[in-house]
Amino acid sequence: MEDIIITLKLYSGLEKELKIPDYNVNSGVIIKVNKGTKLKNIIADSGLQKLSGYAFFSGGERINLRTKFMESAEISCLKISGGG
Amino acid sequence: MQEITGTSNRILEVNLTKKSFSVYEVPKEDLKLYLGGKGLALKMLYDRMEPGIDPLGEDNMIAIHTGVLLGTGAPCSGRFAAVTKSPLTGIMTSCSCGGAFGMALKTSGWDGLIVKGKSNTPVYLYVDSKGVEFRDAKKLWGMDTQKTQEEISKDSGGALAIGPAGENLVLYANVASGHRFLGRGGMGAVMGSKNLKAISAKGKEFKILPVNQKKFEKAKKKATDYINGNDISAGSYRNFGTNANVNLNNAGGLLPVRNFTGGTHGEAHKISGEEMAEKFKTSYSTCKPCTILCGHKGNINGQMRQIPEYETVGLMGSNLEIFDPVKISDFNEICTLMGMDTITAGGTIAWAMEATERGLFKSDLKFGSADGVCEVLKDIAHMKGIGKDLAMGSRYCSKKYGGEDFAIQVKGLEMAAYDPRGAFGQGLSYAVANRGACHLSATAFGLEVYLGLMDAYSYRSKASMVKYQEDIYSAINSLQTCVFTVFPYELETLLMKYSPRPVLKFMMNLMAGVAMRFVDVSLWPELWSAVIGNRLGMTAFLRVGARVQVLERVMNCAEGISRKDDTLPDRLLNEFRKCDSKERAIPLEKMLNRYYFVRGFDKNGIPKERTVRRLKIKKRMAV
Amino acid sequence: MQIPDYFKFFNKTRIVSGKKSLENIPYELQSMDAVKPLVITDKRSVDEGLVKILIDAYGDSGLVIGAVFDGVTAYTSAKTVLDAARLFRARGCDSIISIGGESCAFAAKALNLLVSHKTEDLLQFDSLPDNMHLCPFIVIPTSDSSGRETSTRSVIDGRIYESDELMPDIAVIDPRMLKKRGKAETILPALRAMAEAVEACTEDAANPMNDSFAFASIQLICENLAAAVNGGSVKSVLGLANGIAISGIVWSNAPEGIGSALAEELAVRTGNSRELCAAVLLPHTLDYKLKNTKKSVRGELLLPVAGIDRYCAAAETERGLLGVEAVFEIVKGMNKYIPVTLKELNIPRYILESTAEAVEDSFAKQYGKGGALMILESAYNGERVSGGKK
């Protein structure tokens, strides 16, 4: 099965809550997964289940836990806010 | 200390030409129909002001109303509303503001203030329970907003003040109350045109008590619990202020980049709330009383300054491709002291940068460079050099020099920092918002992108959703309380909290109009009823919102607003962004047709007579 | 007819009008040594199938259309023109056909400047010579046309580019390209075109050549407007389109008049369309001119406006006044479909003064101070201009 690279970027102080050491906001968390993996499985496999309640975005659009990744992508995970 | 139970219902009517004042008692019926705040302030001007008057002339008026919740200790009630005819847009503008002035005015025994006429010489008003004193403001003329407030606050509890921008009639000059502002539409210029430098109120003369104390305490506790239990109000806002939106909007493709040509930028995290909280060691600096605590201050280059709000960061940061938070804070500070709206200033400077790039306008401004921006901001405030043109806003400049397609404004008001190409409902909301491209009329992007309950790229159900949000926001602004309470008060209710997400999503996407009827909005009317003593149901509360919204539209239509004005800038309708996976165009016409239908407007966007009658909006009464 | 001491008249546009006139385009292009045109248009024209009609009309002519650029929007920006120029070069085109309203024609004219001079910088054309060698350029007016298509002007990003050479070589008016529009959409461009033609022949500098074009334009519009609005025959729609197209030539040969300057300024200040402002101001400007200048409104105007019968029945001294009355009648007759006073347009009164001030300086010599405001004031309530120097 072909591998793809998922770059998971954490915001809203999530990296602190998850106590990820040496987290770099420019590079994020790099996860190697099989092509076609669902977001739910990506975060479960990387041991970040706690994130499942937050909002995920990729390519400028909101995605959900059932979104499948067919190619390498950058995912942002954040707590939601209201407006300015 | 004397007590006011419920509300005093007394409004001070000040005539600057005659240097006199009178007292106006709000009719009980108006209080019930318009609640207070924005609603009553609009109604008072509707009855007093003829359409077609010059916004910078003697006939324009400013109406301020504090609402019924201010002073009672209700959560997030430290706000008041002001309404006038905007010199920037030529139509009505209404603003909500925090700071100490509202509380001082209310505890001086007045629910509101109407200022009319024009003084010959610079004056400022001093309000106490006895009435108004007209004080000489020659010495204050030329002073910045903060220094002016310091000077006149010695014998008062709070003040409203304009800076040099207001005095020089910059069309988007604002009015400061502490570090908060009556920001949009140029209320500062209206005060400046009346030679009115400031208004201060003595305060602490009255104590405000709710009529039904027990019911009030119960509602207050529920409200506080909701706020403290909600992820948005007690999480993102409290920790990072409104700048929590920077990363969120960058991820969701809503961030304005390079005069709205892009929706994301790799360096956006540098100006995010998270980054600023750490870098500037922020602490709270909020309205009083406030439970959400979104306002922050921090140590910036050795100075304790207010942290710029998201709109400032979006429009004067990413939109100019400037990702240095210190520089953005510098721009914010100049606008604060000069008394200028940062959204319009940022939008106009972005236009100037692009127009310069295209050879339409001569300036040294360029995207990605902070050089010269501070100087241009000062020039705008003092109407010098290119500042003279830029002080008129991007609509004027683009008509004069060309570049109307990239002047990002609606009805003359520059757009806030959410690109509607990432949330189509927000496009409709900007197009139909009464005061122009305003983000506080309806926050469709919240449901479309943040909460993900609606398909951001579909036109379905958007009209009903925008109508609902406009109604609820107008009603909240008439209580008056902070619009951010909408998240905890709605999302923490049982139905919203425990309904399965797919069900909510299905309902919202296909029948938002029906779904919205099930949303529990009872907390706001409960608070109002407890303070006033009259019953107010949920439906009646939303109806007030609709009434206020339509009344404002009626007033705007009398100024010439119609379908032709409910549109979006060419760039947003016809240009595609690189950050989007597909080329999508905002289906504005479809959404607009539906919106007019659900609002009860005719095809040209004018409220039908039947709609006006149903909402009990009476014919203008000359007062 | 009025003959000034000195006058000049220029027109390089041939009008090819009538059934199946589109089929002449390949032949016309070949006669200008062009074989591969770029079609520049907007989305609406594409959606209405106008481009397809043109392609079909090419039939078995042996020529091909090089490319179709449909990115023109209501506001013409330099970026649009540049995109079109890149497409023009990439496809090796040698001529331009514009389909649509004035924004398409403006973009086409600016595109012609760029591709003929092999540059990407529009700003270098600040002042344009009259002896440029431009690519062959054909305009196909549609129901969105305002008359400016056949003029010497192009407006890009608010900047005006003006030269005799910018006039199209040919205007092809084919009834298949004139789709049915709403009543107001039909009336407004026609009234604006008429306003411009009327203005041209009521100026001091009016000359016989331009007058004959102007009268033709006015007559075509007045005769066919009512029929075209009520969903009339192909003949009336074609007549109206011809009247509008001719008005562009007239407008290019006349100095700017106080009416169109006021309409332009008012449109900028209020956000109403230029057509609407021009239509509302038309009779009032004429009325003002009649009462305040001795010679400008000549009796001859009555002929194209009201027809030969009314013209012959009127005494010579009355004709000017009756011409103005007839224009009032035409505009008021349209009140069912469009607003005819500034008050109905909801224009705030305070704007009138500043608008008049902005325009007045250029016309103070001709009409004296206060003239512009008098026109606006009378158009506000739809009253007649009071008083006058006469």
Tab-separated table of C-alpha atoms in Angstrom, chain B residues 322-601:
chain	number	residue	atom	x	y	z
B	322	ILE	CA	2.338	42.454	7.435
B	323	PHE	CA	2.959	39.684	9.938
B	324	ASP	CA	4.761	41.597	12.685
B	325	PRO	CA	2.484	41.877	15.760
B	326	VAL	CA	4.478	44.827	17.121
B	327	LYS	CA	3.956	46.820	13.935
B	328	ILE	CA	0.243	45.978	13.938
B	329	SER	CA	0.068	47.119	17.544
B	330	ASP	CA	1.736	50.392	16.498
B	331	PHE	CA	-0.936	50.939	13.816
B	332	ASN	CA	-3.620	50.068	16.353
B	333	GLU	CA	-2.190	52.534	18.836
B	334	ILE	CA	-2.196	55.374	16.310
B	335	CYS	CA	-5.793	54.618	15.356
B	336	THR	CA	-6.718	54.452	19.060
B	337	LEU	CA	-5.158	57.808	19.843
B	338	MET	CA	-6.319	59.573	16.682
B	339	GLY	CA	-9.774	58.004	16.960
B	340	MET	CA	-10.121	56.070	13.693
B	341	ASP	CA	-11.827	52.856	12.696
B	342	THR	CA	-9.106	50.252	12.116
B	343	ILE	CA	-11.221	48.184	9.725
B	344	THR	CA	-11.885	51.028	7.323
B	345	ALA	CA	-8.365	52.410	7.746
B	346	GLY	CA	-6.897	48.962	6.989
B	347	GLY	CA	-9.220	48.375	4.042
B	348	THR	CA	-8.474	51.812	2.582
B	349	ILE	CA	-4.709	51.390	2.963
B	350	ALA	CA	-4.926	47.965	1.293
B	351	TRP	CA	-6.748	49.636	-1.612
B	352	ALA	CA	-4.029	52.315	-1.735
B	353	MET	CA	-1.292	49.638	-1.800
B	354	GLU	CA	-2.902	47.785	-4.683
B	355	ALA	CA	-3.765	50.980	-6.557
B	356	THR	CA	-0.137	52.104	-6.156
B	357	GLU	CA	1.048	48.745	-7.464
B	358	ARG	CA	-1.185	49.147	-10.513
B	359	GLY	CA	-0.098	52.723	-11.117
B	360	LEU	CA	-3.507	54.243	-10.380
B	361	PHE	CA	-2.507	56.084	-7.210
B	362	LYS	CA	0.755	57.696	-6.131
B	363	SER	CA	2.095	56.650	-2.716
B	364	ASP	CA	5.035	54.855	-1.146
B	365	LEU	CA	2.827	52.148	0.306
B	366	LYS	CA	3.419	48.552	-0.704
B	367	PHE	CA	2.192	45.159	0.416
B	368	GLY	CA	4.410	43.362	2.888
B	369	SER	CA	6.059	46.558	4.072
B	370	ALA	CA	5.152	48.482	7.206
B	371	ASP	CA	7.244	51.440	6.036
B	372	GLY	CA	5.228	54.585	5.832
B	373	VAL	CA	1.979	53.095	7.155
B	374	CYS	CA	2.226	54.913	10.515
B	375	GLU	CA	2.914	58.198	8.731
B	376	VAL	CA	-0.016	57.692	6.358
B	377	LEU	CA	-2.318	56.922	9.292
B	378	LYS	CA	-1.283	60.186	10.957
B	379	ASP	CA	-1.722	62.045	7.664
B	380	ILE	CA	-5.219	60.607	7.348
B	381	ALA	CA	-6.109	61.777	10.844
B	382	HIS	CA	-4.830	65.267	10.081
B	383	MET	CA	-6.115	65.324	6.470
B	384	LYS	CA	-2.673	65.995	5.038
B	385	GLY	CA	-1.126	64.912	1.718
B	386	ILE	CA	-2.534	61.627	0.418
B	387	GLY	CA	-4.293	61.302	3.763
B	388	LYS	CA	-6.841	63.816	2.505
B	389	ASP	CA	-8.111	61.346	-0.083
B	390	LEU	CA	-7.650	58.239	2.036
B	391	ALA	CA	-9.673	59.872	4.830
B	392	MET	CA	-12.735	59.517	2.617
B	393	GLY	CA	-12.577	55.700	2.498
B	394	SER	CA	-11.971	53.282	-0.351
B	395	ARG	CA	-15.299	53.872	-2.135
B	396	TYR	CA	-14.482	57.545	-2.674
B	397	CYS	CA	-10.848	56.873	-3.588
B	398	SER	CA	-11.710	54.158	-6.102
B	399	LYS	CA	-14.306	56.355	-7.755
B	400	LYS	CA	-11.755	59.145	-7.999
B	401	TYR	CA	-8.695	57.160	-9.065
B	402	GLY	CA	-10.117	53.882	-10.429
B	403	GLY	CA	-9.845	50.400	-8.974
B	404	GLU	CA	-13.478	49.958	-7.944
B	405	ASP	CA	-13.185	46.210	-8.453
B	406	PHE	CA	-10.677	45.924	-5.631
B	407	ALA	CA	-12.184	48.498	-3.260
B	408	ILE	CA	-13.444	45.944	-0.755
B	409	GLN	CA	-16.532	47.732	0.545
B	410	VAL	CA	-20.290	47.373	0.536
B	411	LYS	CA	-22.499	50.489	0.682
B	412	GLY	CA	-19.300	52.443	1.371
B	413	LEU	CA	-18.297	50.527	4.497
B	414	GLU	CA	-15.110	48.491	4.281
B	415	MET	CA	-15.409	44.763	4.780
B	416	ALA	CA	-14.451	43.065	8.030
B	417	ALA	CA	-11.771	40.374	8.111
B	418	TYR	CA	-13.709	37.331	6.880
B	419	ASP	CA	-13.438	36.530	3.174
B	420	PRO	CA	-16.897	35.385	2.057
B	421	ARG	CA	-15.447	33.186	-0.682
B	422	GLY	CA	-14.785	30.700	2.121
B	423	ALA	CA	-18.345	30.963	3.503
B	424	PHE	CA	-21.063	31.908	1.015
B	425	GLY	CA	-23.649	32.730	3.691
B	426	GLN	CA	-21.278	35.387	4.969
B	427	GLY	CA	-21.333	36.871	1.474
B	428	LEU	CA	-25.088	37.305	1.722
B	429	SER	CA	-24.737	38.675	5.223
B	430	TYR	CA	-22.247	41.343	4.051
B	431	ALA	CA	-24.392	42.247	1.054
B	432	VAL	CA	-27.577	42.830	3.042
B	433	ALA	CA	-26.174	44.122	6.341
B	434	ASN	CA	-27.786	47.448	7.094
B	435	ARG	CA	-24.694	49.478	7.839
B	436	GLY	CA	-22.501	48.044	5.017
B	437	ALA	CA	-20.015	45.163	4.963
B	438	CYS	CA	-20.447	44.512	8.661
B	439	HIS	CA	-19.475	41.272	10.409
B	440	LEU	CA	-21.709	41.870	13.410
B	441	SER	CA	-24.994	41.876	11.554
B	442	ALA	CA	-24.902	38.107	11.087
B	443	THR	CA	-21.949	35.807	11.633
B	444	ALA	CA	-22.777	33.154	9.060
B	445	PHE	CA	-19.148	32.030	8.924
B	446	GLY	CA	-19.568	30.737	12.483
B	447	LEU	CA	-22.113	28.113	11.449
B	448	GLU	CA	-20.556	27.454	8.069
B	449	VAL	CA	-16.895	27.126	8.966
B	450	TYR	CA	-16.271	27.227	12.717
B	451	LEU	CA	-19.065	24.903	13.806
B	452	GLY	CA	-19.302	23.174	10.418
B	453	LEU	CA	-23.075	22.826	10.710
B	454	MET	CA	-23.791	24.148	7.228
B	455	ASP	CA	-22.187	23.567	3.851
B	456	ALA	CA	-20.028	26.663	3.399
B	457	TYR	CA	-20.232	26.506	-0.397
B	458	SER	CA	-23.938	26.042	-0.870
B	459	TYR	CA	-26.668	28.665	-1.154
B	460	ARG	CA	-29.293	26.453	0.462
B	461	SER	CA	-30.873	27.710	3.674
B	462	LYS	CA	-28.462	30.643	3.853
B	463	ALA	CA	-31.180	33.275	3.535
B	464	SER	CA	-33.178	31.889	6.485
B	465	MET	CA	-30.038	31.513	8.549
B	466	VAL	CA	-28.851	35.054	7.863
B	467	LYS	CA	-32.308	36.419	8.659
B	468	TYR	CA	-32.392	34.518	11.937
B	469	GLN	CA	-28.936	35.702	12.946
B	470	GLU	CA	-29.719	39.300	12.042
B	471	ASP	CA	-32.853	39.145	14.158
B	472	ILE	CA	-31.146	37.665	17.187
B	473	TYR	CA	-28.157	40.035	16.984
B	474	SER	CA	-30.408	43.061	16.617
B	475	ALA	CA	-32.427	41.878	19.609
B	476	ILE	CA	-29.289	41.292	21.687
B	477	ASN	CA	-27.992	44.718	20.722
B	478	SER	CA	-31.265	46.161	21.954
B	479	LEU	CA	-31.089	44.638	25.436
B	480	GLN	CA	-28.202	45.481	25.439
B	481	THR	CA	-25.595	42.830	26.036
B	482	CYS	CA	-22.510	41.533	24.273
B	483	VAL	CA	-23.199	39.641	21.017
B	484	PHE	CA	-20.618	37.047	22.018
B	485	THR	CA	-23.165	35.700	24.525
B	486	VAL	CA	-24.866	34.142	21.501
B	487	PHE	CA	-22.448	31.200	21.604
B	488	PRO	CA	-22.862	30.093	25.230
B	489	TYR	CA	-26.552	31.034	25.533
B	490	GLU	CA	-27.504	29.064	22.400
B	491	LEU	CA	-24.968	26.256	22.253
B	492	GLU	CA	-25.153	25.275	25.927
B	493	THR	CA	-28.900	24.701	25.853
B	494	LEU	CA	-29.912	21.051	26.140
B	495	LEU	CA	-31.210	20.661	22.607
B	496	MET	CA	-28.099	22.056	20.962
B	497	LYS	CA	-25.696	20.322	23.311
B	498	TYR	CA	-27.117	16.831	23.126
B	499	SER	CA	-28.615	16.651	19.620
B	500	PRO	CA	-26.532	14.380	17.402
B	501	ARG	CA	-24.354	16.452	15.093
B	502	PRO	CA	-25.497	14.773	11.857
B	503	VAL	CA	-29.122	15.561	12.754
B	504	LEU	CA	-28.268	19.197	13.431
B	505	LYS	CA	-26.314	19.391	10.201
B	506	PHE	CA	-29.126	17.834	8.193
B	507	MET	CA	-31.689	20.223	9.649
B	508	MET	CA	-29.502	23.269	9.198
B	509	ASN	CA	-28.589	22.508	5.602
B	510	LEU	CA	-32.040	21.678	4.383
B	511	MET	CA	-34.430	23.600	6.573
B	512	ALA	CA	-32.584	26.210	8.547
B	513	GLY	CA	-35.777	28.245	8.904
B	514	VAL	CA	-37.471	25.384	10.752
B	515	ALA	CA	-34.360	24.335	12.679
B	516	MET	CA	-33.894	27.860	14.038
B	517	ARG	CA	-37.355	27.742	15.600
B	518	PHE	CA	-36.165	25.012	17.922
B	519	VAL	CA	-33.171	26.979	19.168
B	520	ASP	CA	-33.687	27.993	22.765
B	521	VAL	CA	-33.089	31.735	23.050
B	522	SER	CA	-35.034	32.151	26.276
B	523	LEU	CA	-32.194	33.427	28.436
B	524	TRP	CA	-32.054	36.923	26.950
B	525	PRO	CA	-35.797	37.637	27.278
B	526	GLU	CA	-35.692	36.151	30.784
B	527	LEU	CA	-33.048	38.687	31.810
B	528	TRP	CA	-35.028	41.553	30.236
B	529	SER	CA	-38.304	40.456	31.851
B	530	ALA	CA	-36.655	40.160	35.273
B	531	VAL	CA	-35.297	43.717	35.038
B	532	ILE	CA	-38.428	45.371	33.633
B	533	GLY	CA	-41.117	43.205	35.168
B	534	ASN	CA	-43.039	42.682	31.907
B	535	ARG	CA	-43.284	39.293	30.279
B	536	LEU	CA	-41.297	38.813	27.088
B	537	GLY	CA	-41.383	35.495	25.267
B	538	MET	CA	-38.857	34.022	22.873
B	539	THR	CA	-40.968	34.691	19.795
B	540	ALA	CA	-41.623	38.267	20.849
B	541	PHE	CA	-37.902	38.711	21.483
B	542	LEU	CA	-36.973	37.527	17.979
B	543	ARG	CA	-39.755	39.695	16.598
B	544	VAL	CA	-38.140	42.723	18.215
B	545	GLY	CA	-34.945	41.789	16.373
B	546	ALA	CA	-36.827	41.596	13.080
B	547	ARG	CA	-38.557	44.905	13.841
B	548	VAL	CA	-35.273	46.692	14.534
B	549	GLN	CA	-33.665	45.183	11.451
B	550	VAL	CA	-36.547	46.201	9.179
B	551	LEU	CA	-36.855	49.655	10.766
B	552	GLU	CA	-33.199	50.296	9.942
B	553	ARG	CA	-33.821	49.069	6.396
B	554	VAL	CA	-36.842	51.352	6.065
B	555	MET	CA	-34.695	54.298	7.174
B	556	ASN	CA	-31.959	53.297	4.729
B	557	CYS	CA	-34.424	52.855	1.869
B	558	ALA	CA	-35.569	56.405	2.496
B	559	GLU	CA	-31.926	57.376	1.869
B	560	GLY	CA	-31.939	55.585	-1.488
B	561	ILE	CA	-30.840	52.058	-0.586
B	562	SER	CA	-32.281	49.258	-2.724
B	563	ARG	CA	-31.242	46.024	-4.408
B	564	LYS	CA	-28.507	47.785	-6.384
B	565	ASP	CA	-26.660	48.403	-3.119
B	566	ASP	CA	-27.022	44.855	-1.750
B	567	THR	CA	-24.027	43.513	-3.553
B	568	LEU	CA	-20.409	42.535	-3.063
B	569	PRO	CA	-17.202	43.980	-4.505
B	570	ASP	CA	-16.330	42.764	-7.995
B	571	ARG	CA	-13.268	40.939	-6.704
B	572	LEU	CA	-15.286	38.729	-4.395
B	573	LEU	CA	-17.881	37.924	-7.057
B	574	ASN	CA	-15.632	37.341	-10.026
B	575	GLU	CA	-12.090	36.497	-8.937
B	576	PHE	CA	-11.043	33.084	-7.702
B	577	ARG	CA	-8.451	32.399	-5.049
B	578	LYS	CA	-5.445	30.116	-5.315
B	579	CYS	CA	-6.150	28.680	-1.859
B	580	ASP	CA	-9.481	27.184	-2.940
B	581	SER	CA	-9.518	23.622	-4.212
B	582	LYS	CA	-12.190	24.514	-6.795
B	583	GLU	CA	-13.208	27.683	-8.601
B	584	ARG	CA	-16.462	28.673	-6.964
B	585	ALA	CA	-18.478	31.857	-7.410
B	586	ILE	CA	-20.697	33.204	-4.620
B	587	PRO	CA	-24.308	32.645	-5.816
B	588	LEU	CA	-25.364	36.030	-4.475
B	589	GLU	CA	-28.405	36.648	-6.666
B	590	LYS	CA	-30.034	33.347	-5.710
B	591	MET	CA	-29.457	33.955	-2.004
B	592	LEU	CA	-30.615	37.554	-2.334
B	593	ASN	CA	-33.934	36.587	-3.946
B	594	ARG	CA	-34.622	34.128	-1.179
B	595	TYR	CA	-33.535	36.586	1.506
B	596	TYR	CA	-35.926	39.258	0.231
B	597	PHE	CA	-38.680	36.674	0.279
B	598	VAL	CA	-38.104	35.524	3.856
B	599	ARG	CA	-37.678	39.121	5.038
B	600	GLY	CA	-40.851	40.296	3.329
B	601	PHE	CA	-39.110	42.724	0.965
